[in-house]
Amino acid sequence: MPMTRAPTAFETLIGGLDPAVLPASPPGTDPRYCRDWSGDYAGAPATVLRPGTAAEAAGIVRRCAELGLSVVPHGGHTGLVGGATPSMAGDEVVVSLERMTRVRALDPQNFSMVVEAGCILEQVQEAAREADLYFPLALGAQGSCQIGGNASTNAGGLNVLRYGMMRDLVLGLEGVLPDGRIWDGLKVLRKNNVGYDLKQLFVGAEGTLGLVTAVALKLFPRPTQVETALVAVDSVAAAMALYATARRGLSDLLSAFELIPQRGIALALDVMPGLRAPFATDAPAYVLMEASACGAVDLKGLFEGFLGEMLETGRIADGALAASSAQAADFWRMREGMIEAQARHGRHLRTDISVPISAIPDFIAETDRRLGALTPGSELLAYGHVGDGNIHYNVLPPRDLDEAETVALIRQCEEEIFAVTDSFSGSISAEHGIGLSKRAAFLDRISPLHRDMLERIKTAFDPAGTMNPGRILPKSG
Ligand SMILES: Cc1cc2nc3c(=O)[nH]c(=O)nc-3n(C[C@H](O)[C@H](O)[C@H](O)COP(=O)(O)OP(=O)(O)OC[C@H]3O[C@@H](n4cnc5c(N)ncnc54)[C@H](O)[C@@H]3O)c2cc1C
C-alpha cells in the first residue's frame, strides 16, 4: 500500500492558491529572491508568493499566521541592510509585491496619487510626469526599487533637502497586519489630526509590522526649469559654507547638493567610458548642485549670477553650469560612476551616517584621522547628500587581504566610524535603515526605555513575531 504523509505547512500554504501567485521558477533558483544588491546577504526562501491584490496578500498572510510561518516582505530587493533577504534556513516565506503595480488614482487638483506597493519608483515618477506633476523621491536604485519598499525603508535620496524623505511624502497607506487583516488608511488629506498617526508606524518599519500594499503620495508642480552645476572647492568646509550660502542665494530653490571627493571623480573616470575630468586642475572636493523651479522665475539667470559671485569672491575654485541636459547627465554620471567603481572593487564598507550639517567638516576630518592611522592601505571615501547631513563614509580595503582579513577590517572601521558619529550626536543610519546588518549597533545605542517602547509596538502589531522576524529587533521567543 502506498504510504501517505501529512502535507507540510508550506504545501498546505500553497495548496489552492491561484497559480499566478507562484513564481515561474522554483523558489531558491531565482537570485532575485535570494541575494541582495550588495551581495552581502544570501538566503533560501521556503517559497515565494506574489499576490496580485491586497485581498490576496491578506489571505496569504492570514494562512501564514495560522500555520505559524514567518513572512519576509519583498520589494525591489535593493535594500542595503539585509531586510528582504530570507534566512538560509529555508523557513521564511517571501511575499513579493511585484504583481501589485496599479496606479489606483491620480488627482491633479489635490496634488496626490494612490499607487500599489509593487510599482517601481521610476513608474511612479513617470505617471506623475504624464499628468504634468512631480513625485520628487529620486535615488540610484529607482529603476528597481518599489514604492512599498521605499515607504517601508523611509527612503531618502537626492532631493530630501527640498522635499523631505518618504515619511514626508506619504499622505496615506494601506497595510496588511501580521494576522491578515487589512488596514485602510488610504486618505489623501494634508491635514488629518486625529491622534496617533498609524501610517507613519509602517513607514520605516522595514516590513516588521505588516505588508504595505498601497500608498497615497504627495505630488508637486513639475519643475519646468532645472539647472545643474559642478563646482570645485578647496575643502569640505568650503563646500558646506557654499551650501548655506546657496540656499539663500538661490531663493531656496536648491533641490540637490552632493559632495564628491577628488578620489570619487577619479574612480568614476575609471569606470565610465567617455567621461572626462571636469576641470583643468584637480581640487580636493567637488559639489554637484541642482536647483529647480516652475513658473516665471529666471532660474538660469539666478544660478549664473550666484556662481559668478562665488567665483569672484573665491568661495569656489572653479565651476561649470551645465549647458545642456546631456552635460547635466554627465555630471550625474560622475556620481553614479563613483558608486559603480566601489561595487566593482568587491567587498567594502558602506556606511550611511548623518550628523548635524554644520558638523560635517569636523566629522570627516576626525574620521579621516582615525581611519588613516588604523588602515593606511585602504581607500577612504566620504561623499553623499550632505545637504541633509548624510555622509556615506566608505572604506575600500586593500585588494591583497584575504576574506577573513577584509571582514575584520570592515568591522573595525565601522566601529570607528560609528564612534565618531556618536561623538557628534549623529545617527548610524541616515536612510538605509537597520535590517539585519545594523541591528546590534543600533540596539547598543538606545536606552532601555527606547527599546521597551519599540518592543511594545512590535508586540502590539505582531504578537506571534512572524512578520520579518529578526529585522530591527531580535526574534521574539
Ligand atoms: C545603487 C543604490 C542606490 C541607493 N540609493 C539610496 C538613496 O539614495 N537613498 C535611500 O534611502 N536608499 C538608497 N538605496 C537603498 C534602497 O534602494 C532603498 O532602501 C529602497 O527604498 C528599498 O526599496 P526596495 O523596494 O528595493 O525594498 P527591498 O530591498 O525589497 O526591501 C527593503 C525592506 O523593506 C521591506 N519591504 C519591502 N517592500 C515592502 C512592502 N511592500 N511592505 C512591507 N515591507 C516591505 C523588506 O522586508 C525590507 O526589510 C540605494 C540602493 C542602491 C542599490
CSV table of C-alpha atoms in Angstrom, one decimal, residues 121 125 134 136-142 155-166 169 243 254-260 288-292 332-333 335-336 338-339 383-388 390 392 431:
chain,number,residue,atom,x,y,z
A,121,LEU,CA,9.7,54.1,-8.3
A,125,GLN,CA,7.7,59.3,-11.3
A,134,TYR,CA,6.2,65.7,-10.0
A,136,PRO,CA,10.4,64.0,-6.0
A,137,LEU,CA,11.8,60.8,-4.5
A,138,ALA,CA,14.9,60.0,-6.6
A,139,LEU,CA,17.7,57.6,-5.9
A,140,GLY,CA,20.2,55.4,-7.7
A,141,ALA,CA,18.1,52.3,-7.5
A,142,GLN,CA,14.9,53.9,-8.8
A,155,ALA,CA,13.9,56.1,1.6
A,156,GLY,CA,15.7,59.4,1.2
A,157,GLY,CA,17.8,60.1,-1.9
A,158,LEU,CA,18.8,63.1,-3.9
A,159,ASN,CA,16.0,65.6,-3.2
A,160,VAL,CA,15.5,65.4,0.6
A,161,LEU,CA,16.8,68.8,1.3
A,162,ARG,CA,13.9,70.4,-0.6
A,163,TYR,CA,11.1,67.8,-0.4
A,164,GLY,CA,11.9,65.6,2.6
A,165,MET,CA,12.2,61.8,3.0
A,166,MET,CA,9.5,59.3,2.1
A,169,LEU,CA,5.7,62.3,1.0
A,243,TYR,CA,25.6,75.1,1.0
A,254,LEU,CA,18.1,74.2,-4.3
A,255,SER,CA,17.0,70.6,-4.7
A,256,ALA,CA,20.2,68.6,-4.6
A,257,PHE,CA,23.6,69.2,-3.0
A,258,GLU,CA,26.1,66.3,-3.3
A,259,LEU,CA,29.6,66.2,-2.0
A,260,ILE,CA,32.1,64.3,-4.2
A,288,LEU,CA,27.2,68.6,-7.6
A,289,MET,CA,24.3,71.0,-7.1
A,290,GLU,CA,20.9,71.3,-8.7
A,291,ALA,CA,18.1,73.9,-8.4
A,292,SER,CA,14.7,73.6,-10.0
A,332,TRP,CA,25.3,63.0,-12.5
A,333,ARG,CA,27.3,60.1,-14.2
A,335,ARG,CA,28.3,60.4,-9.0
A,336,GLU,CA,26.9,57.1,-10.4
A,338,MET,CA,31.8,56.6,-8.2
A,339,ILE,CA,29.3,54.1,-6.8
A,383,TYR,CA,30.6,61.6,-0.1
A,384,GLY,CA,26.8,62.0,-0.1
A,385,HIS,CA,23.7,64.0,0.3
A,386,VAL,CA,25.5,66.5,2.6
A,387,GLY,CA,22.6,69.0,2.2
A,388,ASP,CA,20.8,66.6,4.6
A,390,ASN,CA,24.1,62.5,5.2
A,392,HIS,CA,28.5,57.7,3.1
A,431,GLU,CA,18.4,56.5,5.3
